[in-house]
């Protein structure tokens, strides 16, 4: 058997050979672990459960963070640097334990200590819940960014919401997606610390009155925001920044009328209504729903965050609770705020409210401060995803903010009118308040006008923003627009998830690449080193064997480890074109049925991702893929030449397992629709033998693919499909999918099979809607790109048979991925937008002396 190459222990776990455990440190870890089991968990070894052991371990590791965390905050207060605040409604953090051990450099020590205690670290790591406080790319990007900010020594803090229920748990039942709540906090979260002393009131509703010619917001409903802090350690630099997540808490007193009415019980029950604000993450970041709860979440985040930031700005000496700094003119010199998409955009009118109504600055001064402080990242080109809030909703929830938005809009229109006096149409297009149809507030327009910098997340995306989506704004303020190509953290996505590959790279070029990913370019000199290429191939094969075993255990499907592991993992959405991938699978299947003896390169197609619960077509696509899988996987003619698996409940911790084994990454969205797409970077940066980290990419000229090709060369990328210009041309001339279907018999057969019930014999009409989309509503041009895609996939198979060529392409992918580190992205933000300097300086470790003036009683992260 091929998998006998791996020992039982290796099959479960990749083992890094770097890092030697010191005897005294192992003893300390064991002592601390036993102390937490006894005093924190109140258990002994006779009755402790695996979960108790996990919590004892988590607390042991957290102990190593605490002094570093406090010292970091002390250092920031003493040096009073400009601070960066990253506002995001999503932080898709995944698991914390193993990432923390890696960043602190204590993995080997902890591993040895637990081994001596008779415990398996791997089993305990699996107990940790993913912190799934995000839908996909946007939330994962925020998580990579806070990691990089700590590693680069940037004084930063992430601000988000502590959702009680994160992204739903996806079950596949009878081939359909079924959602279950993700109660990730039910056993407690050892990584967070509540900070009730910094609880902040947030107001909703009420009305606006005039007093002494000034607006006053009165009769509001108050909800309190309770902060929970999570430490974010940098990579071995003793810097620990904070991620502060807000949780909604009801007011502590009742209105007297409840007691007069005697309805005390109902009054207690009604407290839940206030606390619902942070109950659940909205499971859709690609389609805007104008729901009241969502607006409440957005305002709750920014209202609490801005008050917190202003409090910290005023109290600029460590441990001081009284205001010292009162001159807000220095605010932009001390504070930079990054808005992660338009979700936190209500921060702009809230900032104006605080400065004008509370701090009593004049409007022009306040606006100048606000614009210099805010910067905005746009994440989407899809018009249906841009946020437009109905005025009636804003009026009832945030009446003072609506007044402020009207004033901001008046100033905007006056500026447009001054620049383009007779262009009323331009004024209408650029207005923040949209009058056509339902009266709405265009949040993206407010972000652009109210920020000093606007960026897209890939060069092509930023270019399209300037030329199309926000063309009018770009013509008026070209200096505001920038590009910041997304990146991923190489610590989690290579060092942690693929230690065998990391060790191989370290042996050749040292460990500098962990924080300076562009050093991977040195690997290019090894392109003709057969020994290294063989080692690269061996690492990939071991990872594939490991994943094949995992898939056998989870899905009871026997995988051919010699097959191409073809992976498409991302949210299920029509523009990401999982359906095109499915058409390729059906095409391969039809070839095998036509000629059972045809020489076909074996392939294992893995698809994973969640569909928004209300997105009918996305759920149909999941059902189609699972239906095709059940036909293909059980067909004896196909055998092990083609297998299809839908990865249930795909999440960060599963990505860390699967991605190192991928041979091929599918990045196949229609050119001009994907903003960035960091999934392929994880392959680049994470895939053992053959991509940027070992997987090769098949893709269109979309999102970050364009820049990947620039870095690695077209010859190391499987490119297919139309360009953005060709897409526009086709749409301008009137696209008709039927004309492409009638010209291609393979495509016509696939669609006929879907439509006639070939893959759903018990319900022949089941996929009529899917076939209807392909024939009549092919918005994302699958039929137009089908032929090119199939030819390109054939080229993939042909190349895979030449193992040496494939290994070289993989090496070039890995060696070219330096640009796609989130460290580089953050360094660019710091330099071009925030005006702060990344630092390579390490802070003192807890056991090293610290200056006397830093030693303060009661110090804690603020």
Short mmCIF file of N, CA and C in Angstrom, two decimals, residues 287 381-385 573-575 577 615 670 673 727 731 735 737 773-774 776-782:
data_model
loop_
_atom_site.label_atom_id
_atom_site.label_comp_id
_atom_site.label_asym_id
_atom_site.label_seq_id
_atom_site.Cartn_x
_atom_site.Cartn_y
_atom_site.Cartn_z
N UNK A 287 -24.33 40.18 -1.19
CA UNK A 287 -25.64 40.67 -1.63
C UNK A 287 -26.16 41.55 -0.51
N UNK A 381 -17.02 44.52 -6.89
CA UNK A 381 -17.46 45.21 -8.10
C UNK A 381 -18.91 44.89 -8.42
N UNK A 382 -19.50 43.95 -7.67
CA UNK A 382 -20.88 43.54 -7.98
C UNK A 382 -21.85 44.61 -7.49
N UNK A 383 -22.67 45.16 -8.39
CA UNK A 383 -23.57 46.25 -7.98
C UNK A 383 -24.53 45.85 -6.86
N UNK A 384 -24.96 44.57 -6.86
CA UNK A 384 -25.93 44.16 -5.84
C UNK A 384 -25.32 44.07 -4.44
N UNK A 385 -23.99 44.14 -4.36
CA UNK A 385 -23.34 44.04 -3.05
C UNK A 385 -23.08 45.42 -2.43
N UNK A 573 -21.20 31.03 -5.11
CA UNK A 573 -21.84 32.19 -5.73
C UNK A 573 -21.72 32.02 -7.25
N UNK A 574 -22.73 32.48 -7.96
CA UNK A 574 -22.71 32.28 -9.42
C UNK A 574 -21.47 32.88 -10.06
N UNK A 575 -21.00 34.03 -9.56
CA UNK A 575 -19.86 34.66 -10.25
C UNK A 575 -18.55 33.92 -10.00
N UNK A 577 -18.38 30.76 -10.23
CA UNK A 577 -18.52 29.76 -11.31
C UNK A 577 -18.15 28.32 -10.90
N UNK A 615 -30.03 32.01 -0.76
CA UNK A 615 -29.56 32.11 -2.15
C UNK A 615 -29.92 30.81 -2.88
N UNK A 670 -15.55 35.04 -13.70
CA UNK A 670 -15.55 35.80 -14.96
C UNK A 670 -14.63 37.00 -14.81
N UNK A 673 -14.99 40.38 -12.31
CA UNK A 673 -15.99 40.26 -11.23
C UNK A 673 -15.36 40.06 -9.86
N UNK A 727 -15.03 40.58 -22.45
CA UNK A 727 -16.32 40.44 -21.75
C UNK A 727 -17.21 41.65 -22.05
N UNK A 731 -20.78 41.61 -24.13
CA UNK A 731 -22.02 42.08 -23.51
C UNK A 731 -22.61 43.26 -24.28
N UNK A 735 -25.09 39.33 -25.63
CA UNK A 735 -24.62 37.96 -25.42
C UNK A 735 -25.79 36.98 -25.50
N UNK A 737 -26.25 32.98 -24.93
CA UNK A 737 -25.62 31.71 -24.54
C UNK A 737 -25.95 30.60 -25.53
N UNK A 773 -30.73 28.85 -16.23
CA UNK A 773 -29.72 29.90 -16.07
C UNK A 773 -28.67 29.78 -17.19
N UNK A 774 -28.22 28.56 -17.44
CA UNK A 774 -27.20 28.36 -18.48
C UNK A 774 -27.71 28.75 -19.87
N UNK A 776 -30.55 30.72 -20.63
CA UNK A 776 -31.23 32.00 -20.86
C UNK A 776 -30.76 33.14 -19.98
N UNK A 777 -30.10 32.83 -18.85
CA UNK A 777 -29.71 33.91 -17.93
C UNK A 777 -28.25 33.72 -17.51
N UNK A 778 -27.40 33.46 -18.49
CA UNK A 778 -25.99 33.15 -18.21
C UNK A 778 -25.23 34.45 -17.97
N UNK A 779 -25.52 35.06 -16.82
CA UNK A 779 -24.97 36.40 -16.52
C UNK A 779 -23.45 36.39 -16.43
N UNK A 780 -22.88 35.27 -16.02
CA UNK A 780 -21.43 35.22 -15.81
C UNK A 780 -20.70 34.44 -16.91
N UNK A 781 -21.39 34.27 -18.05
CA UNK A 781 -20.75 33.84 -19.31
C UNK A 781 -20.06 32.49 -19.24
N UNK A 782 -20.68 31.54 -18.56
CA UNK A 782 -20.10 30.19 -18.47
C UNK A 782 -20.02 29.54 -19.84
#
